[in-house]
PDB file of C-alpha atoms in Angstrom:
ATOM      1  CA  MET Z   1     -18.889 -60.998  -1.016  1.00 52.00           C
ATOM      2  CA  GLY Z   2     -19.516 -57.905  -4.768  1.00 62.00           C
ATOM      3  CA  ALA Z   3     -18.570 -53.905  -5.439  1.00 71.00           C
ATOM      4  CA  LYS Z   4     -20.409 -51.545  -2.410  1.00 68.00           C
ATOM      5  CA  THR Z   5     -23.620 -49.467  -4.562  1.00 69.00           C
ATOM      6  CA  ILE Z   6     -24.251 -46.428  -3.362  1.00 63.00           C
ATOM      7  CA  MET Z   7     -26.678 -47.608  -1.106  1.00 65.00           C
ATOM      8  CA  ASP Z   8     -23.969 -49.470   0.912  1.00 67.00           C
ATOM      9  CA  VAL Z   9     -22.082 -46.560   1.221  1.00 64.00           C
ATOM     10  CA  ILE Z  10     -25.438 -44.342   2.021  1.00 64.00           C
ATOM     11  CA  ASP Z  11     -26.585 -47.055   4.560  1.00 63.00           C
ATOM     12  CA  GLU Z  12     -23.165 -47.692   6.092  1.00 61.00           C
ATOM     13  CA  ALA Z  13     -22.709 -44.062   6.396  1.00 64.00           C
ATOM     14  CA  LYS Z  14     -23.662 -41.247   8.962  1.00 70.00           C
ATOM     15  CA  ILE Z  15     -25.634 -38.919   5.621  1.00 80.00           C
ATOM     16  CA  PRO Z  16     -26.749 -35.951   7.069  1.00 79.00           C
ATOM     17  CA  CYS Z  17     -30.660 -35.701   4.669  1.00 84.00           C
ATOM     18  CA  ARG Z  18     -30.723 -39.004   6.528  1.00 80.00           C
ATOM     19  CA  THR Z  19     -31.628 -38.402   9.574  1.00 80.00           C
ATOM     20  CA  ASP Z  20     -33.219 -35.109   9.085  1.00 83.00           C
ATOM     21  CA  PRO Z  21     -35.361 -35.199   5.981  1.00 84.00           C
ATOM     22  CA  ASP Z  22     -37.355 -32.397   5.817  1.00 91.00           C
ATOM     23  CA  LEU Z  23     -33.968 -29.905   7.204  1.00 92.00           C
ATOM     24  CA  TRP Z  24     -33.352 -30.191   3.442  1.00 91.00           C
ATOM     25  CA  PHE Z  25     -36.745 -28.648   2.067  1.00 93.00           C
ATOM     26  CA  ALA Z  26     -37.073 -25.721   4.708  1.00 91.00           C
ATOM     27  CA  GLU Z  27     -38.072 -22.686   3.991  1.00 89.00           C
ATOM     28  CA  SER Z  28     -36.428 -20.605   6.495  1.00 90.00           C
ATOM     29  CA  PRO Z  29     -32.759 -19.503   4.792  1.00 90.00           C
ATOM     30  CA  GLU Z  30     -30.831 -19.990   7.406  1.00 92.00           C
ATOM     31  CA  ASP Z  31     -32.078 -24.141   8.627  1.00 93.00           C
ATOM     32  CA  VAL Z  32     -32.077 -23.644   3.889  1.00 93.00           C
ATOM     33  CA  GLU Z  33     -27.974 -22.506   4.579  1.00 94.00           C
ATOM     34  CA  PHE Z  34     -27.666 -24.834   7.702  1.00 94.00           C
ATOM     35  CA  ALA Z  35     -29.135 -27.673   5.922  1.00 94.00           C
ATOM     36  CA  LYS Z  36     -26.089 -26.729   2.919  1.00 94.00           C
ATOM     37  CA  ALA Z  37     -23.169 -27.118   5.641  1.00 94.00           C
ATOM     38  CA  LEU Z  38     -24.442 -30.320   6.512  1.00 91.00           C
ATOM     39  CA  CYS Z  39     -24.258 -31.735   2.939  1.00 90.00           C
ATOM     40  CA  GLY Z  40     -19.872 -30.866   3.084  1.00 86.00           C
ATOM     41  CA  GLY Z  41     -18.041 -33.549   4.782  1.00 82.00           C
ATOM     42  CA  CYS Z  42     -20.855 -36.382   3.376  1.00 86.00           C
ATOM     43  CA  PRO Z  43     -18.657 -38.871   1.211  1.00 84.00           C
ATOM     44  CA  ILE Z  44     -21.478 -38.698  -1.163  1.00 86.00           C
ATOM     45  CA  GLN Z  45     -22.405 -34.913  -2.190  1.00 91.00           C
ATOM     46  CA  LYS Z  46     -21.333 -34.717  -5.953  1.00 92.00           C
ATOM     47  CA  ALA Z  47     -23.158 -37.700  -7.020  1.00 90.00           C
ATOM     48  CA  CYS Z  48     -26.605 -36.297  -5.373  1.00 91.00           C
ATOM     49  CA  LEU Z  49     -26.017 -33.155  -7.217  1.00 94.00           C
ATOM     50  CA  GLU Z  50     -24.906 -35.035  -9.885  1.00 94.00           C
ATOM     51  CA  ARG Z  51     -27.705 -36.517  -9.486  1.00 93.00           C
ATOM     52  CA  ALA Z  52     -30.771 -34.088  -8.403  1.00 93.00           C
ATOM     53  CA  LEU Z  53     -29.679 -31.624 -11.552  1.00 94.00           C
ATOM     54  CA  GLU Z  54     -30.131 -35.072 -13.963  1.00 94.00           C
ATOM     55  CA  ARG Z  55     -32.825 -35.278 -12.342  1.00 92.00           C
ATOM     56  CA  GLU Z  56     -34.956 -31.573 -12.921  1.00 93.00           C
ATOM     57  CA  GLU Z  57     -35.114 -32.092  -9.155  1.00 93.00           C
ATOM     58  CA  PRO Z  58     -37.513 -28.565  -8.566  1.00 94.00           C
ATOM     59  CA  TRP Z  59     -36.672 -27.780  -5.197  1.00 93.00           C
ATOM     60  CA  GLY Z  60     -34.476 -28.365  -1.798  1.00 95.00           C
ATOM     61  CA  VAL Z  61     -31.434 -28.925  -0.803  1.00 95.00           C
ATOM     62  CA  TRP Z  62     -28.869 -31.655  -2.592  1.00 95.00           C
ATOM     63  CA  GLY Z  63     -25.404 -32.434  -2.594  1.00 94.00           C
ATOM     64  CA  GLY Z  64     -24.901 -28.674  -0.898  1.00 94.00           C
ATOM     65  CA  GLU Z  65     -26.735 -26.601  -3.284  1.00 95.00           C
ATOM     66  CA  LEU Z  66     -30.489 -25.174  -3.432  1.00 95.00           C
ATOM     67  CA  ILE Z  67     -32.072 -26.159  -6.441  1.00 95.00           C
ATOM     68  CA  LEU Z  68     -35.092 -24.686  -6.935  1.00 92.00           C
ATOM     69  CA  ARG Z  69     -36.679 -25.646 -10.711  1.00 91.00           C
ATOM     70  CA  GLY Z  70     -33.642 -28.077 -11.494  1.00 90.00           C
ATOM     71  CA  THR Z  71     -31.239 -24.962 -10.789  1.00 91.00           C
ATOM     72  CA  ILE Z  72     -28.686 -24.035  -8.544  1.00 93.00           C
ATOM     73  CA  VAL Z  73     -29.276 -20.725  -7.202  1.00 91.00           C
ATOM     74  CA  PRO Z  74     -27.123 -19.078  -4.467  1.00 81.00           C
ATOM     75  CA  ARG Z  75     -29.414 -18.399  -1.982  1.00 77.00           C
ATOM     76  CA  LYS Z  76     -32.965 -19.347  -0.884  1.00 74.00           C
ATOM     77  CA  ARG Z  77     -34.780 -15.672  -0.398  1.00 67.00           C
ATOM     78  CA  PRO Z  78     -37.282 -15.105   2.357  1.00 63.00           C
ATOM     79  CA  ARG Z  79     -41.386 -15.003   2.329  1.00 66.00           C
ATOM     80  CA  GLY Z  80     -42.631 -12.140   0.601  1.00 68.00           C
ATOM     81  CA  ARG Z  81     -41.537  -9.517  -0.285  1.00 70.00           C
ATOM     82  CA  PRO Z  82     -38.931  -6.905  -1.311  1.00 67.00           C
ATOM     83  CA  ARG Z  83     -38.131  -3.995   0.360  1.00 69.00           C
ATOM     84  CA  LYS Z  84     -38.624  -0.868  -1.925  1.00 75.00           C
ATOM     85  CA  HIS Z  85     -36.284   1.046   0.097  1.00 75.00           C
ATOM     86  CA  PRO Z  86     -33.233  -0.057   1.948  1.00 72.00           C
ATOM     87  CA  VAL Z  87     -33.802  -0.305   6.671  1.00 68.00           C
ATOM     88  CA  ALA Z  88     -31.200   2.424   7.650  1.00 67.00           C
ATOM     89  CA  ALA Z  89     -29.250   0.292  10.123  1.00 57.00           C
TER      90      ALA Z  89
END
């Protein structure tokens, strides 16, 4: 039997994005942060991120990072316009 390919590793491992792929393209900032956290223990995390950046993925969580228009962004902003004035806590 030959060397393992990346697809062999994906098929054998418990890779979170293979069980609930919609989470990696979620609208809510909380779900996006949860997806990023799930990537933490993935055996192909680094390769996933590198390939997504090479392909200039338009959006989604790849390799534990949020990508929008082919670029890593720190966090997803909620929908709607930002407030003009801060709300008192």
